[in-house]
């Protein structure tokens, strides 16, 4: 049976995911067969496993840090907020149902059973299981229905470390309060870690010593604030989306990604952010759009609502004008559907709870698209989730890999990519191109180095600049970030104490 270590936190975004990622890499480097686990994750950043299952991207990155293939058991329950429809629930990689908040209480037993199945599998297959909690375990109004924090620790009798975020303030109070509100599980809590520290450790040390005395738990590390992790955020509350990171205003090519209300899988665009000649902006401002070389409409968890938002803001009209002016417009997944002629929803997959489509008490089953591509999309209850590989039809030497996650099927002259769906072996064409406007269902396209540079170089040449054939390998860059964060974490926590707590 696997040795165990669980990382819980005083809040969301306190560093649980990053710490689990780093510990997985450190354990791998020590030669330990390690796997990550998170019982339930709420995120619009998802990943498709080799067998076609959908899990949270964070657990896929953690598996990569551990040097193993991502599995559905590493995240048995994925929650994907879908606006007025409720929350889409993915269980063991497949769509289970869409639930309203109150419905989760009735589903607890079935979801908990799924968690236990995955835990039982992973603890038999690996030497060490590093488990991530969700949000705060001390939400005492929710503990009765918990299936992701102390319920998991108690089921496995796993030792727990509590992580606190000092950057948001009140770290001593938050750690103290968390431990005291979990007195029933005090025997499982073995220590705490302070994350995102800026300043001199000598100033912090008296507070750490006092807190250790008060809660009778040791501090096993103080991790500094890491400005660039290279790891995509789990949700839309992100520095990437707020544009508060440093912009490269002198970059040769400006790319604007539409900041949709229900944007999903915006990790698609991370590789573009690191290109030296690209300025990447998330925006709905007209000023940004009219100055862009490339505009990307990303995926959406609620295509109908985001399309209606674009129409309300008159962005559809701006896009039509910019298309006439030869601005390159790219659509991925939900964005691909929006730029077509019509979106049809006979099974009420997208529009069943969409009040903006209501007329005289009757829910519309279709909505007009922006009309920049000759394509119609029909939504079906079943979701397509698969990894793909193939090539760009106009440039067969440009090979691509990626993945599909969508319910709608689009009908039109598909000839942009020729692909193979790995989960089924099916060979087909994907995507449509009409001069400077093109769309595809394939996520992860810009992780392909040759395609990414092909796209950017076309705009360099258009501006009279020489193309740059190669800048970096995205795969190697990701590995360097994983190594970097693991080095920082290993340097600033007591790894001997970590291994002792885990029983290694």
Coordinates of C-alpha atoms in Angstrom, one line a residue:
X1 CA 0.0 0.0 0.0
X2 CA 1.1 3.5 -0.8
X3 CA 2.6 5.9 1.8
X4 CA 0.4 9.0 2.1
X5 CA 0.7 12.8 2.4
X6 CA -2.2 15.3 2.2
X7 CA -1.9 19.0 1.5
X8 CA -4.8 21.1 2.7
X9 CA -5.0 24.9 2.8
X10 CA -6.6 27.7 4.7
X11 CA -8.3 29.0 1.5
X12 CA -8.4 28.6 -2.3
X13 CA -5.4 29.8 -4.2
X14 CA -3.1 29.4 -1.2
X15 CA -0.6 27.2 -3.1
X16 CA -1.9 23.6 -2.6
X17 CA -1.6 22.7 -6.3
X18 CA 1.8 24.2 -6.6
X19 CA 3.1 22.4 -3.5
X20 CA 1.7 19.0 -4.6
X21 CA 3.3 19.6 -8.0
X22 CA 6.7 20.4 -6.5
X23 CA 6.5 17.4 -4.1
X24 CA 5.6 15.1 -6.9
X25 CA 8.7 16.2 -8.8
X26 CA 10.9 16.0 -5.7
X27 CA 9.7 12.4 -5.0
X28 CA 10.2 11.4 -8.6
X29 CA 13.8 12.7 -8.5
X30 CA 14.3 10.6 -5.4
X31 CA 13.2 7.5 -7.3
X32 CA 9.8 7.1 -5.6
X33 CA 6.8 5.9 -7.7
X34 CA 4.5 8.8 -6.8
X35 CA 1.1 9.9 -8.0
X36 CA -1.1 13.0 -7.3
X37 CA -4.8 12.9 -6.3
X38 CA -7.6 15.4 -5.8
X39 CA -11.0 13.9 -5.1
X40 CA -13.0 16.8 -6.4
X41 CA -11.8 19.8 -8.4
X42 CA -13.8 22.8 -9.7
X43 CA -12.1 24.2 -12.7
X44 CA -12.7 25.2 -16.3
X45 CA -9.1 24.1 -17.1
X46 CA -9.4 20.5 -18.1
X47 CA -7.3 17.8 -19.8
X48 CA -8.1 14.7 -21.7
X49 CA -6.3 11.4 -20.8
X50 CA -5.1 8.9 -23.3
X51 CA -8.2 6.8 -22.9
X52 CA -10.5 9.8 -23.5
X53 CA -11.3 10.7 -19.9
X54 CA -11.6 14.4 -18.7
X55 CA -9.8 15.5 -15.6
X56 CA -8.6 18.8 -14.2
X57 CA -5.5 20.3 -15.8
X58 CA -3.9 20.7 -12.4
X59 CA -3.8 17.0 -11.8
X60 CA -2.5 16.4 -15.3
X61 CA 0.4 18.8 -14.6
X62 CA 1.1 17.1 -11.3
X63 CA 1.2 13.7 -13.0
X64 CA 3.7 15.2 -15.5
X65 CA 5.8 16.4 -12.6
X66 CA 5.7 12.9 -11.2
X67 CA 6.8 11.5 -14.5
X68 CA 3.7 9.4 -15.1
X69 CA 0.8 9.3 -17.5
X70 CA -2.3 11.2 -16.2
X71 CA -5.2 8.9 -15.2
X72 CA -8.9 9.5 -14.5
X73 CA -8.4 8.2 -11.0
X74 CA -6.2 11.2 -10.1
X75 CA -9.2 13.4 -10.3
X76 CA -12.4 11.3 -10.1
X77 CA -14.8 14.2 -9.9
X78 CA -14.4 17.4 -12.0
X79 CA -16.9 20.2 -11.5
X80 CA -17.3 22.7 -14.4
X81 CA -19.5 25.7 -13.7
X82 CA -21.8 26.3 -16.6
X83 CA -23.6 29.5 -15.7
X84 CA -27.4 29.4 -15.3
X85 CA -27.4 25.7 -16.3
X86 CA -25.7 24.8 -13.1
X87 CA -22.5 22.8 -12.8
X88 CA -21.4 20.0 -15.1
X89 CA -20.2 17.0 -13.2
X90 CA -17.6 14.7 -14.7
X91 CA -17.1 11.4 -12.9
X92 CA -14.2 9.1 -13.7
X93 CA -13.6 11.1 -16.9
X94 CA -17.1 11.0 -18.3
X95 CA -20.0 13.5 -18.1
X96 CA -22.3 12.3 -15.3
X97 CA -25.0 15.1 -15.2
X98 CA -25.5 18.8 -14.8
X99 CA -26.5 19.7 -11.3
X100 CA -27.8 22.8 -9.4
X101 CA -26.1 23.6 -6.1
X102 CA -28.7 21.9 -3.9
X103 CA -28.6 18.7 -5.9
X104 CA -25.1 17.9 -4.8
X105 CA -26.3 16.8 -1.4
X106 CA -28.5 14.1 -3.0
X107 CA -25.5 12.9 -5.1
X108 CA -23.0 12.7 -2.2
X109 CA -23.0 8.9 -1.8
X110 CA -22.5 8.2 -5.5
X111 CA -19.7 10.8 -5.7
X112 CA -18.1 9.5 -2.5
X113 CA -18.2 6.0 -3.9
X114 CA -16.3 7.2 -7.0
X115 CA -13.7 8.8 -4.8
X116 CA -13.1 5.6 -2.8
X117 CA -12.8 3.5 -6.0
X118 CA -10.0 5.8 -7.2
X119 CA -8.3 5.9 -3.9
X120 CA -8.3 2.2 -3.6
X121 CA -6.8 1.9 -7.1
X122 CA -4.0 4.4 -6.6
X123 CA -2.9 3.3 -3.2
X124 CA -2.3 -0.2 -4.7
X125 CA -0.5 1.0 -7.8
X126 CA 1.9 3.6 -6.3
X127 CA 4.5 3.9 -3.5
X128 CA 3.4 7.4 -2.5
X129 CA 0.2 9.2 -3.0
X130 CA 0.3 13.0 -2.5
X131 CA -3.3 14.3 -2.0
X132 CA -4.6 17.8 -2.6
X133 CA -7.5 19.2 -0.7
X134 CA -9.9 21.9 -2.1
X135 CA -10.6 25.4 -0.8
X136 CA -10.6 25.3 3.0
X137 CA -11.3 22.2 5.1
X138 CA -12.7 24.4 7.9
X139 CA -15.9 25.4 6.2
X140 CA -17.9 24.0 9.1
X141 CA -21.2 24.5 7.3
X142 CA -20.1 22.1 4.6
X143 CA -18.1 19.5 6.6
X144 CA -21.1 17.1 6.8
X145 CA -21.0 16.7 3.0
X146 CA -17.3 16.9 2.6
X147 CA -15.8 14.4 0.1
X148 CA -12.5 16.2 -0.7
X149 CA -10.8 17.3 2.5
X150 CA -10.8 15.7 5.9
X151 CA -13.2 13.0 4.7
X152 CA -10.4 11.7 2.4
X153 CA -7.7 12.1 5.1
X154 CA -9.9 10.2 7.6
X155 CA -10.7 7.4 5.1
X156 CA -7.0 6.9 4.5
X157 CA -5.7 7.9 7.9
X158 CA -3.4 10.2 5.9
X159 CA -1.2 12.8 7.6
X160 CA -2.2 16.4 6.7
X161 CA -0.1 19.6 6.3
X162 CA -2.0 22.9 6.3
X163 CA -0.8 25.6 3.9
X164 CA -1.4 29.3 4.6
X165 CA -1.1 32.2 2.2
X166 CA 0.8 35.1 3.9
X167 CA 0.5 37.3 0.8
X168 CA -3.2 37.9 1.4
X169 CA -2.6 38.7 5.1
X170 CA -3.7 37.1 8.4
X171 CA -1.7 33.9 7.9
X172 CA -1.3 33.2 11.6
X173 CA -5.0 33.7 12.3
X174 CA -6.0 31.6 9.3
X175 CA -3.8 28.6 10.2
X176 CA -4.7 28.8 13.9
X177 CA -8.5 29.1 13.1
X178 CA -8.3 26.2 10.6
X179 CA -6.6 23.9 13.0
X180 CA -8.9 24.8 15.9
X181 CA -12.0 24.3 13.8
X182 CA -10.8 20.8 12.9
X183 CA -10.2 19.6 16.4
X184 CA -12.0 16.3 15.6
X185 CA -9.2 15.6 13.1
X186 CA -6.3 17.1 15.2
X187 CA -4.5 13.7 15.3
X188 CA -4.2 13.8 11.5
X189 CA -2.8 17.4 11.2
X190 CA 1.0 17.1 11.5
X191 CA 2.2 20.6 10.7
X192 CA 1.9 23.7 8.6
X193 CA 3.6 25.6 5.8
X194 CA 3.6 29.3 5.1
X195 CA 3.5 30.2 1.3
X196 CA 4.1 33.3 -0.8
X197 CA 6.4 35.0 1.7
X198 CA 8.1 38.2 0.8
X199 CA 10.6 39.8 3.2
X200 CA 13.1 38.8 5.9
X201 CA 12.5 35.4 7.7
X202 CA 13.9 36.8 10.9
X203 CA 10.9 39.2 11.2
X204 CA 8.5 36.2 10.7
X205 CA 10.2 33.8 13.0
X206 CA 8.8 35.0 16.4
X207 CA 5.2 34.6 15.0
X208 CA 6.0 31.1 13.8
X209 CA 7.4 30.1 17.1
X210 CA 4.3 31.5 18.9
X211 CA 1.9 29.7 16.6
X212 CA 3.8 26.4 17.0
X213 CA 3.3 26.7 20.7
X214 CA -0.4 27.6 20.4
X215 CA -1.4 24.7 18.1
X216 CA 1.2 22.2 19.1
X217 CA 2.2 21.7 15.4
X218 CA 5.6 22.4 13.7
X219 CA 6.2 24.7 10.8
X220 CA 7.9 22.6 8.2
X221 CA 8.7 25.4 5.8
X222 CA 8.3 29.0 4.5
X223 CA 8.1 29.2 0.7
X224 CA 8.9 32.5 -1.0
X225 CA 6.5 34.2 -3.4
X226 CA 7.2 32.7 -6.8
X227 CA 6.4 35.3 -9.5
X228 CA 6.5 33.0 -12.5
X229 CA 5.6 29.3 -12.0
X230 CA 5.0 28.5 -15.7
X231 CA 1.9 26.6 -14.5
X232 CA -1.6 27.7 -15.8
X233 CA -4.1 28.9 -13.2
X234 CA -7.1 26.7 -12.5
X235 CA -9.8 29.3 -13.1
X236 CA -10.6 32.6 -14.6
X237 CA -9.5 34.6 -11.5
X238 CA -6.1 34.9 -13.0
X239 CA -3.2 37.3 -13.6
X240 CA -3.4 36.1 -17.2
X241 CA -7.0 37.3 -17.6
X242 CA -6.6 40.6 -15.6
X243 CA -3.6 41.7 -17.7
X244 CA -1.8 42.8 -14.6
X245 CA 1.3 41.1 -15.7
X246 CA 4.0 43.0 -17.7
X247 CA 2.9 43.6 -21.3
X248 CA 5.4 43.6 -24.2
X249 CA 4.2 46.8 -26.0
X250 CA 7.1 46.7 -28.4
X251 CA 6.4 43.1 -29.6
X252 CA 6.1 42.5 -33.3
X253 CA 2.8 40.6 -33.1
X254 CA -0.1 41.5 -30.9
X255 CA -2.6 38.8 -30.1
X256 CA -5.9 39.5 -28.3
X257 CA -7.8 36.6 -26.7
X258 CA -11.5 37.5 -26.0
X259 CA -12.0 37.5 -22.3
X260 CA -15.3 35.6 -22.3
X261 CA -17.4 35.3 -19.1
X262 CA -17.2 31.5 -19.2
X263 CA -13.8 31.2 -20.8
X264 CA -12.5 27.6 -20.5
X265 CA -9.1 26.0 -21.2
X266 CA -7.3 29.3 -21.5
X267 CA -4.2 27.3 -20.8
X268 CA -4.3 26.9 -24.7
X269 CA -2.6 30.3 -24.9
X270 CA 0.2 29.9 -22.4
X271 CA 2.9 29.1 -25.0
X272 CA 2.1 32.3 -26.8
X273 CA 2.8 34.3 -23.6
X274 CA 6.4 33.2 -23.7
X275 CA 7.1 34.0 -27.3
X276 CA 9.6 36.9 -27.3
X277 CA 8.0 38.7 -30.3
X278 CA 4.4 38.3 -29.1
X279 CA 2.2 40.6 -26.8
X280 CA -0.7 38.5 -25.5
X281 CA -3.7 40.4 -24.1
X282 CA -7.1 39.1 -22.7
X283 CA -9.7 41.8 -23.5
X284 CA -13.1 42.8 -24.8
X285 CA -12.1 46.4 -25.3
X286 CA -12.6 47.8 -28.8
X287 CA -9.3 49.6 -28.5
X288 CA -7.4 46.4 -28.1
X289 CA -9.3 44.6 -30.8
X290 CA -8.7 47.2 -33.5
X291 CA -4.9 47.2 -32.8
X292 CA -4.6 43.4 -32.9
X293 CA -2.8 41.3 -35.5
X294 CA -4.6 38.2 -34.4
X295 CA -7.8 37.8 -32.4
X296 CA -8.7 34.5 -30.8
X297 CA -12.1 33.5 -29.6
X298 CA -11.4 30.8 -27.0
X299 CA -13.4 27.9 -25.6
X300 CA -16.5 28.6 -23.5
X301 CA -18.3 26.5 -20.9
X302 CA -21.5 28.3 -21.9
X303 CA -21.4 29.1 -25.6
X304 CA -24.9 30.6 -25.9
X305 CA -24.4 33.0 -23.0
X306 CA -21.0 34.1 -24.2
X307 CA -22.2 34.5 -27.8
X308 CA -25.1 36.7 -26.5
X309 CA -22.6 38.8 -24.5
X310 CA -20.5 39.4 -27.6
X311 CA -23.6 40.6 -29.5
X312 CA -24.7 42.8 -26.7
X313 CA -21.2 44.5 -26.7
X314 CA -21.3 44.8 -30.5
X315 CA -18.1 42.8 -30.7
X316 CA -19.7 40.6 -33.4
X317 CA -19.9 43.7 -35.6
X318 CA -16.3 44.7 -34.8
X319 CA -15.1 41.2 -35.7
X320 CA -16.8 41.4 -39.1
X321 CA -15.2 44.7 -39.9
X322 CA -11.8 43.5 -38.8
X323 CA -12.1 40.4 -40.9
X324 CA -12.7 42.6 -43.9
X325 CA -9.5 44.4 -43.0
X326 CA -7.6 41.1 -43.1
X327 CA -7.0 40.8 -39.3
X328 CA -6.5 37.1 -38.6
X329 CA -9.4 35.7 -36.5
X330 CA -9.0 32.2 -34.9
X331 CA -11.7 30.3 -33.0
X332 CA -11.1 27.3 -30.8
X333 CA -13.9 25.0 -29.8
X334 CA -16.8 27.2 -28.4
X335 CA -15.3 30.1 -30.3
X336 CA -15.4 28.0 -33.5
X337 CA -19.1 27.4 -32.9
X338 CA -19.8 31.1 -32.3
X339 CA -18.3 32.2 -35.6
X340 CA -20.5 29.9 -37.6
X341 CA -23.9 30.7 -39.1
X342 CA -26.2 28.9 -36.6
X343 CA -26.0 27.0 -33.3
X344 CA -28.8 24.4 -33.0
X345 CA -29.7 22.9 -29.6
X346 CA -32.5 20.3 -30.2
X347 CA -31.8 18.4 -26.9
X348 CA -31.6 21.6 -24.8
X349 CA -27.9 20.9 -24.0
X350 CA -26.9 24.6 -24.0
X351 CA -30.1 26.5 -23.7
X352 CA -32.3 24.6 -21.2
X353 CA -31.8 27.2 -18.4
X354 CA -30.8 30.1 -20.6
X355 CA -33.3 32.8 -19.8
X356 CA -31.9 35.2 -22.4
X357 CA -33.3 32.9 -25.1
X358 CA -36.8 32.8 -23.6
X359 CA -39.7 34.3 -25.6
X360 CA -43.3 34.1 -24.4
X361 CA -42.4 31.2 -22.1
X362 CA -40.9 29.1 -24.9
X363 CA -37.1 28.3 -24.9
X364 CA -35.5 28.8 -28.3
X365 CA -33.6 25.8 -29.6
X366 CA -31.2 27.7 -31.9
X367 CA -29.3 31.0 -32.0
X368 CA -27.6 32.8 -34.9
X369 CA -23.9 32.8 -34.9
X370 CA -21.6 35.6 -35.9
X371 CA -21.6 34.3 -39.5
X372 CA -17.9 34.5 -40.4
X373 CA -17.7 30.8 -41.3
X374 CA -19.9 28.5 -43.4
X375 CA -20.6 26.1 -40.5
X376 CA -23.7 25.0 -38.5
X377 CA -23.3 23.4 -35.1
X378 CA -25.7 21.0 -33.5
X379 CA -25.4 20.2 -29.8
X380 CA -25.8 16.6 -28.6
X381 CA -26.0 15.3 -25.0
X382 CA -22.8 13.1 -25.4
X383 CA -19.5 14.8 -25.0
X384 CA -16.5 14.1 -27.3
X385 CA -13.3 13.8 -25.3
X386 CA -10.2 12.5 -27.0
X387 CA -6.5 13.2 -27.7
X388 CA -5.7 13.8 -31.4
X389 CA -2.7 13.9 -33.6
X390 CA -2.4 15.0 -37.2
X391 CA -1.1 17.7 -39.5
X392 CA -2.0 21.0 -41.1
X393 CA -3.5 20.2 -44.5
X394 CA -2.0 23.2 -46.2
X395 CA 1.4 22.5 -44.6
X396 CA 1.7 18.7 -44.1
X397 CA 5.2 19.0 -42.5
X398 CA 3.6 20.9 -39.6
X399 CA 2.5 18.1 -37.3
X400 CA 0.1 18.7 -34.4
X401 CA -1.1 17.0 -31.3
X402 CA -3.9 18.2 -29.0
X403 CA -7.3 17.2 -27.6
X404 CA -11.0 17.7 -28.1
X405 CA -13.6 18.5 -25.4
X406 CA -17.0 19.4 -26.8
X407 CA -20.6 18.5 -27.1
X408 CA -21.5 20.3 -30.3
X409 CA -20.7 18.8 -33.8
X410 CA -20.1 21.3 -36.5
X411 CA -21.0 20.7 -40.1
X412 CA -19.3 22.4 -43.1
X413 CA -16.3 22.1 -45.4
X414 CA -13.8 20.8 -42.8
X415 CA -10.3 20.7 -44.4
X416 CA -8.0 22.6 -42.0
X417 CA -6.4 19.7 -40.2
X418 CA -6.3 15.9 -40.9
X419 CA -6.4 14.2 -37.5
X420 CA -6.6 10.8 -35.8
X421 CA -8.7 10.5 -32.6
X422 CA -6.5 8.4 -30.3
X423 CA -9.3 7.0 -28.2
X424 CA -11.2 5.5 -31.2
X425 CA -8.7 5.4 -34.0
X426 CA -11.1 7.5 -36.2
X427 CA -9.5 9.5 -38.9
X428 CA -11.2 12.7 -40.0
X429 CA -10.8 16.3 -41.0
X430 CA -11.2 19.1 -38.5
X431 CA -11.6 22.8 -38.8
X432 CA -12.5 25.3 -41.5
X433 CA -10.5 28.2 -43.0
X434 CA -11.9 31.1 -45.1
X435 CA -9.0 33.4 -46.0
X436 CA -7.9 35.1 -42.8
X437 CA -10.6 33.4 -40.6
X438 CA -10.3 29.9 -39.3
X439 CA -11.6 27.7 -36.5
X440 CA -11.0 24.3 -35.0
X441 CA -12.1 22.0 -32.1
X442 CA -8.5 21.2 -31.2
X443 CA -7.2 22.4 -27.8
X444 CA -3.5 22.6 -27.2
X445 CA -2.6 23.7 -30.7
X446 CA -0.1 26.3 -29.6
X447 CA 1.9 23.8 -27.6
X448 CA 3.1 22.6 -31.0
X449 CA 6.3 24.6 -31.7
X450 CA 6.2 24.5 -35.5
X451 CA 2.6 25.6 -35.8
X452 CA 3.0 28.3 -33.2
X453 CA 6.0 29.8 -35.1
X454 CA 4.2 29.3 -38.4
X455 CA 1.3 31.5 -37.2
X456 CA 3.5 34.2 -35.7
X457 CA 6.0 34.3 -38.7
X458 CA 3.1 34.9 -41.2
X459 CA 2.5 38.2 -39.4
X460 CA 6.2 39.1 -39.1
X461 CA 6.5 38.7 -42.9
X462 CA 3.4 40.7 -43.4
X463 CA 5.1 43.5 -41.5
X464 CA 8.3 43.2 -43.5
X465 CA 10.2 41.4 -40.7
X466 CA 12.3 38.3 -41.1
X467 CA 10.7 35.1 -39.8
X468 CA 12.2 33.4 -36.7
X469 CA 12.3 29.7 -37.3
X470 CA 12.7 28.6 -33.6
X471 CA 12.5 30.2 -30.2
X472 CA 11.9 27.5 -27.7
X473 CA 10.5 24.0 -27.1
X474 CA 7.3 24.3 -25.1
X475 CA 7.9 20.8 -23.7
X476 CA 11.4 21.6 -22.5
X477 CA 10.2 25.0 -21.1
X478 CA 7.5 23.3 -19.0
X479 CA 10.0 20.8 -17.7
X480 CA 12.3 23.6 -16.7
X481 CA 9.5 25.3 -14.8
X482 CA 8.6 22.1 -12.9
X483 CA 12.3 21.7 -12.0
X484 CA 12.5 25.3 -10.9
X485 CA 9.5 25.3 -8.5
X486 CA 10.6 21.9 -7.1
X487 CA 14.1 23.4 -6.4
X488 CA 12.6 26.4 -4.6
X489 CA 10.2 24.3 -2.5
X490 CA 12.9 21.8 -1.6
X491 CA 15.2 24.6 -0.5
X492 CA 12.7 26.2 1.8
X493 CA 10.9 23.3 3.5
X494 CA 12.3 20.6 5.8
X495 CA 12.2 17.6 3.4
X496 CA 13.4 15.2 6.1
X497 CA 10.4 16.2 8.2
X498 CA 8.1 15.8 5.1
X499 CA 9.4 12.2 4.5
X500 CA 9.1 11.4 8.2
X501 CA 5.4 12.6 8.2
X502 CA 4.7 10.6 5.1
X503 CA 6.4 7.5 6.6
X504 CA 9.1 7.2 4.0

